[in-house]
XYZ file of C-alpha atoms in Angstrom:
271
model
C 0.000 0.000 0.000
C 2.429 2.713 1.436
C 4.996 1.102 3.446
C 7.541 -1.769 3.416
C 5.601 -3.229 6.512
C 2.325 -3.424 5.259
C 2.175 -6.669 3.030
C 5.723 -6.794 1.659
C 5.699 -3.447 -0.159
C 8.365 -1.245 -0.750
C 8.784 1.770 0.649
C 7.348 4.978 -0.935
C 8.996 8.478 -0.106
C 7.403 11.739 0.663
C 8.262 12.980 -2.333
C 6.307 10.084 -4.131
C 3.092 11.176 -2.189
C 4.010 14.835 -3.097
C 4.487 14.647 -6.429
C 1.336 12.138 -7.338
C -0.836 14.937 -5.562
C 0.538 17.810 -7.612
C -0.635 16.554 -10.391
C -4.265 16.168 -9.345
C -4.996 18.985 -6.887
C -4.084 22.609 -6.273
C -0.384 23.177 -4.592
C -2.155 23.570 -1.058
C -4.323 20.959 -1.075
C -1.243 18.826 -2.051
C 0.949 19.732 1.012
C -1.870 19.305 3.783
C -2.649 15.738 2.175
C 0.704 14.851 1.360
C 1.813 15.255 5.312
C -1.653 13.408 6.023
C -0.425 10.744 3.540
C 3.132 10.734 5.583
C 1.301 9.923 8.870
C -0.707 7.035 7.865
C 2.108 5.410 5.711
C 3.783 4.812 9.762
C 0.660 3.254 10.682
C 0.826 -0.500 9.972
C -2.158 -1.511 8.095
C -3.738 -5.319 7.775
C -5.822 -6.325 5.252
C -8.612 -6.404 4.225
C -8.614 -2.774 4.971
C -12.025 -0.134 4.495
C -11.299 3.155 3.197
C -14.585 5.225 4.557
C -15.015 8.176 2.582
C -13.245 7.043 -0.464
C -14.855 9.794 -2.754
C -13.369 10.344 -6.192
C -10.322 8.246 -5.377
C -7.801 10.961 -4.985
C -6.061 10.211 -2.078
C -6.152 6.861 -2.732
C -4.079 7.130 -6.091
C -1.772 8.945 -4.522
C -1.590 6.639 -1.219
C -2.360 3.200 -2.233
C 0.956 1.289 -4.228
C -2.044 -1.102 -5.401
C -5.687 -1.661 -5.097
C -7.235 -1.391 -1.395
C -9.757 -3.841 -0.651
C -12.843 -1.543 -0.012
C -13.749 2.251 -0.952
C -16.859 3.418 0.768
C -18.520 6.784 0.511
C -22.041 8.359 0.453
C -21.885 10.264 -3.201
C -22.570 7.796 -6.272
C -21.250 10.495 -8.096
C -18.320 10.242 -6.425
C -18.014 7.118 -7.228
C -18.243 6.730 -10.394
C -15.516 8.869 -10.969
C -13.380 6.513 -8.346
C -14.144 3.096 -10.148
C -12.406 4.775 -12.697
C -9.529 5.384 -11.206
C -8.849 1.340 -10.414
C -7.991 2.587 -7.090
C -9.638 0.161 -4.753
C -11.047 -3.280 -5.582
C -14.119 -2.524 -4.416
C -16.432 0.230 -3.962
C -19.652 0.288 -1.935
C -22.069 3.052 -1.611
C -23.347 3.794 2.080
C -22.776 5.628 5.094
C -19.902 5.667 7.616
C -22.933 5.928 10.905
C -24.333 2.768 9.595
C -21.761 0.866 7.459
C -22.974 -1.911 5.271
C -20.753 -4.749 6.406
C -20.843 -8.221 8.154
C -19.035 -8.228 11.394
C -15.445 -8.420 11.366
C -14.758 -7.865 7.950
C -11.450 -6.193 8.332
C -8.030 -5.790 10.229
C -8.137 -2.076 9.064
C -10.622 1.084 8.998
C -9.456 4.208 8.089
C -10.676 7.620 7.125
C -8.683 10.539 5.601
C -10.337 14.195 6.817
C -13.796 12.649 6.187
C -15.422 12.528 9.882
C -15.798 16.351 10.046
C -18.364 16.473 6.876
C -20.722 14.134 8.863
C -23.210 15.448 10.739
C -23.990 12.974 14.087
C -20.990 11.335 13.437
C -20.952 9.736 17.033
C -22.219 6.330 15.550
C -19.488 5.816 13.348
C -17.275 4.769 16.195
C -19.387 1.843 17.377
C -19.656 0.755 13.694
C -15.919 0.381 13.122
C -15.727 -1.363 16.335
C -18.087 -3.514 14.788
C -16.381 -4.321 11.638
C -12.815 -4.679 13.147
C -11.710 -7.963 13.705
C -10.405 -8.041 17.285
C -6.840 -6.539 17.140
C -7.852 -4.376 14.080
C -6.776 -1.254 14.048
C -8.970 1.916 13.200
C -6.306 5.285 12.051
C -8.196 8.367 11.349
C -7.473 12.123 10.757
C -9.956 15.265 11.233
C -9.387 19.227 11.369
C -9.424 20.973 14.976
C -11.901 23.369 16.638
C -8.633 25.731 16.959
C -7.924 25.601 13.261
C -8.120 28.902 12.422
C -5.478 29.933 15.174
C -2.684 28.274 13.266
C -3.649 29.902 10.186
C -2.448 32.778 8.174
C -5.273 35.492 8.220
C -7.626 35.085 11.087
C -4.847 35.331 13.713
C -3.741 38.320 12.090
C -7.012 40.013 11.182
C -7.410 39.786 15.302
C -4.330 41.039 16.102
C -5.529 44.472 14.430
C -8.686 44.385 15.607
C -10.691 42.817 12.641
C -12.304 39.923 14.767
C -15.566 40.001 12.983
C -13.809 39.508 9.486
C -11.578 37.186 11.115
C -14.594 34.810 11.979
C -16.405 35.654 8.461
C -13.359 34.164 6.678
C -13.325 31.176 8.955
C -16.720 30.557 8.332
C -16.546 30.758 5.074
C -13.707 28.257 4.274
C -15.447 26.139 7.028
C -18.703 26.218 4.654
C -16.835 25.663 1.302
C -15.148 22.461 2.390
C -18.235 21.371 4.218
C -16.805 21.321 7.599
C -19.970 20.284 10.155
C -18.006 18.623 13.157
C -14.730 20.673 14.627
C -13.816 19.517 18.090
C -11.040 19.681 19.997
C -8.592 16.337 20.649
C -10.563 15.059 23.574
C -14.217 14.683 22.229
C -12.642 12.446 19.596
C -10.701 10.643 21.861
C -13.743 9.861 24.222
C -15.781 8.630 21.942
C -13.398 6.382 20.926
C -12.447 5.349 23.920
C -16.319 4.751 24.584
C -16.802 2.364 21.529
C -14.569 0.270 23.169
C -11.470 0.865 21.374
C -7.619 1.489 22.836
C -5.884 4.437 21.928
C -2.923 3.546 20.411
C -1.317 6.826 19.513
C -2.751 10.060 19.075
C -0.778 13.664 17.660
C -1.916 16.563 16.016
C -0.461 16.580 12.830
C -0.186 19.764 9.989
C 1.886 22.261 11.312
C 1.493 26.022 12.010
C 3.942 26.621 9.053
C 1.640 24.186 6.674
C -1.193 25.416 7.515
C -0.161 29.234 7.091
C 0.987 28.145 3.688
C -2.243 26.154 2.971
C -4.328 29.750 4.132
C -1.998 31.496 1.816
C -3.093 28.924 -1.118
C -6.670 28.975 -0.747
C -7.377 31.150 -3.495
C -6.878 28.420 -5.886
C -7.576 25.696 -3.474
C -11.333 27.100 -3.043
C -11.782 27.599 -6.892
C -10.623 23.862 -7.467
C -13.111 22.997 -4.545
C -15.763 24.979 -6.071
C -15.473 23.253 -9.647
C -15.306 19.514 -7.917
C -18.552 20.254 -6.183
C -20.324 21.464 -9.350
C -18.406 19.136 -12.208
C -17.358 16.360 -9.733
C -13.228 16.791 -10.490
C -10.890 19.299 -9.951
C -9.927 21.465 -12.773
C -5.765 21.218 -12.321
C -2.741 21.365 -14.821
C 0.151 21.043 -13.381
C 3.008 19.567 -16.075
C 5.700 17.765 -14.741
C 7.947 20.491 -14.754
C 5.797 22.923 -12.512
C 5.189 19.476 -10.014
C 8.842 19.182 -10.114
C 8.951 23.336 -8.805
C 6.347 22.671 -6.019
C 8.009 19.493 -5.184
C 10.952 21.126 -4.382
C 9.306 24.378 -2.459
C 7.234 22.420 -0.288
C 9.047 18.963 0.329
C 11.196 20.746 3.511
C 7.882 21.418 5.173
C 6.080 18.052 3.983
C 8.997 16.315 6.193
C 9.195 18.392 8.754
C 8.422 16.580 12.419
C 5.425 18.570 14.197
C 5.058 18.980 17.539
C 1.654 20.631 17.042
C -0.611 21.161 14.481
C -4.057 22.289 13.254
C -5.187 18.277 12.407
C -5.724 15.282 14.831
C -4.215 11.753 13.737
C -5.674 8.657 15.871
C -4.620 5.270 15.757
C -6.992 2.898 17.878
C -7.083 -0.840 18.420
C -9.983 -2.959 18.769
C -9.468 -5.638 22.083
């Protein structure tokens, strides 16, 4: 999939996940994925594994080395747009709160920056439980309540007294990316806890200097968002040479350990 300990394959760089997102997404969405993609690569990861929230298959052709067992996400238009991208070996349509599979059905659950878009997301918890085998292991990532502080313009804006357009421009990106559940670290971590689960490891991940770059990107990163909700893709040309430029500008802080960060990465065991 990602990683030399996860079924015998070799190892893929940074700069692999990088580069394969350059060419499909706008330069910031690229660096906050490609660190995302970083984090789960350490996580060992057992098949049969469930991808919840799949969607159109793009992180998974820039994670997955070969076909992952099972995509799942709530949009058919979504995917349809996935299947073709060979990405995953199957695809089922249905939702994370109530997911569509026999008991124990895999060693691994995991969900990139999905959990925020759904709205009484609580239940998904007891449903990966469910589907885990016992010693599966469930990795997930989500945005923080405190997001905006480790951005580029709202911290500012406050600092000169613009708090009201400060907390219009953080609800507005909130809104375009479809952002309905930001918590902090410990409502997260309860309910997993409280589906029975043992927290494995848990760090926030996308640091203050990635996301200030990401909030300086999100001209173009809106505009791309914007077309995929109304076409269903992302209207990008990047040619190998300009990848190759943003490669090189943004692989220091792709790499770069975090100590904090605006993103929560949890990896949880099932008894």
């Amino acid at each position: 999939m990602g990683s030399a300990d996860r079924d015998g394959h070799g190892p893929v760089t940074t700069d692999t996940y990088l580069r394969r997102y350059l060419r499909q997404s706008p330069a910031a969405l690229a660096l906050w994925r490609s660190i995302e993609a970083r984090h789960f690569a350490s996580v060992p990861m057992r098949r049969p594994l469930l991808d919840v929230g799949a969607g159109f298959g793009e992180f998974g052709r820039a994670f997955f080395d070969e076909p992952a067992d099972v995509g799942l996400d709530i949009s058919r238009r979504d995917l349809r747009m996935c299947r073709q991208t060979g990405v995953y070996r199957s695809l089922v349509q249905g939702d994370a709160r109530v997911l569509p599979f026999a008991d124990g059905a895999f060693n691994t659950v995991m969900s990139v920056s999905v959990l925020e878009h759904i709205p009484g997301v609580d239940p998904f918890f007891g449903e990966a439980f469910r589907v885990l085998r016992p010693g599966g292991t469930l990795v997930f990532s989500v945005p923080l309540a405190d997001m905006d502080a480790y951005m580029l313009f709202p911290p500012a804006a406050r600092r000169v007294g613009l708090s009201g357009l400060a907390d219009a421009y953080v609800r507005r990106v909130h809104r375009a990316f479809k952002h309905v559940n930001l918590h902090q670290p410990e409502y997260w971590l309860v309910h997993v806890e409280h589906s029975g689960f043992e927290i494995v490891e848990q760090r926030r991940i996308i640091s203050r200097t990635a996301t200030r770059l990401f909030d300086l990107g999100l001209p173009t990163a809106l505009l791309s968002q914007i077309g995929r909700v109304r076409t269903g893709h992302r209207a990008v040309w990047h040619p190998e040479p300009l990848v190759s430029l943003w490669a090189a500008a943004l692989r220091r802080v792709v790499e770069a350990p975090e100590s904090d960060g605006s993103n929560l990465l949890v990896v949880a065991r099932r008894p």
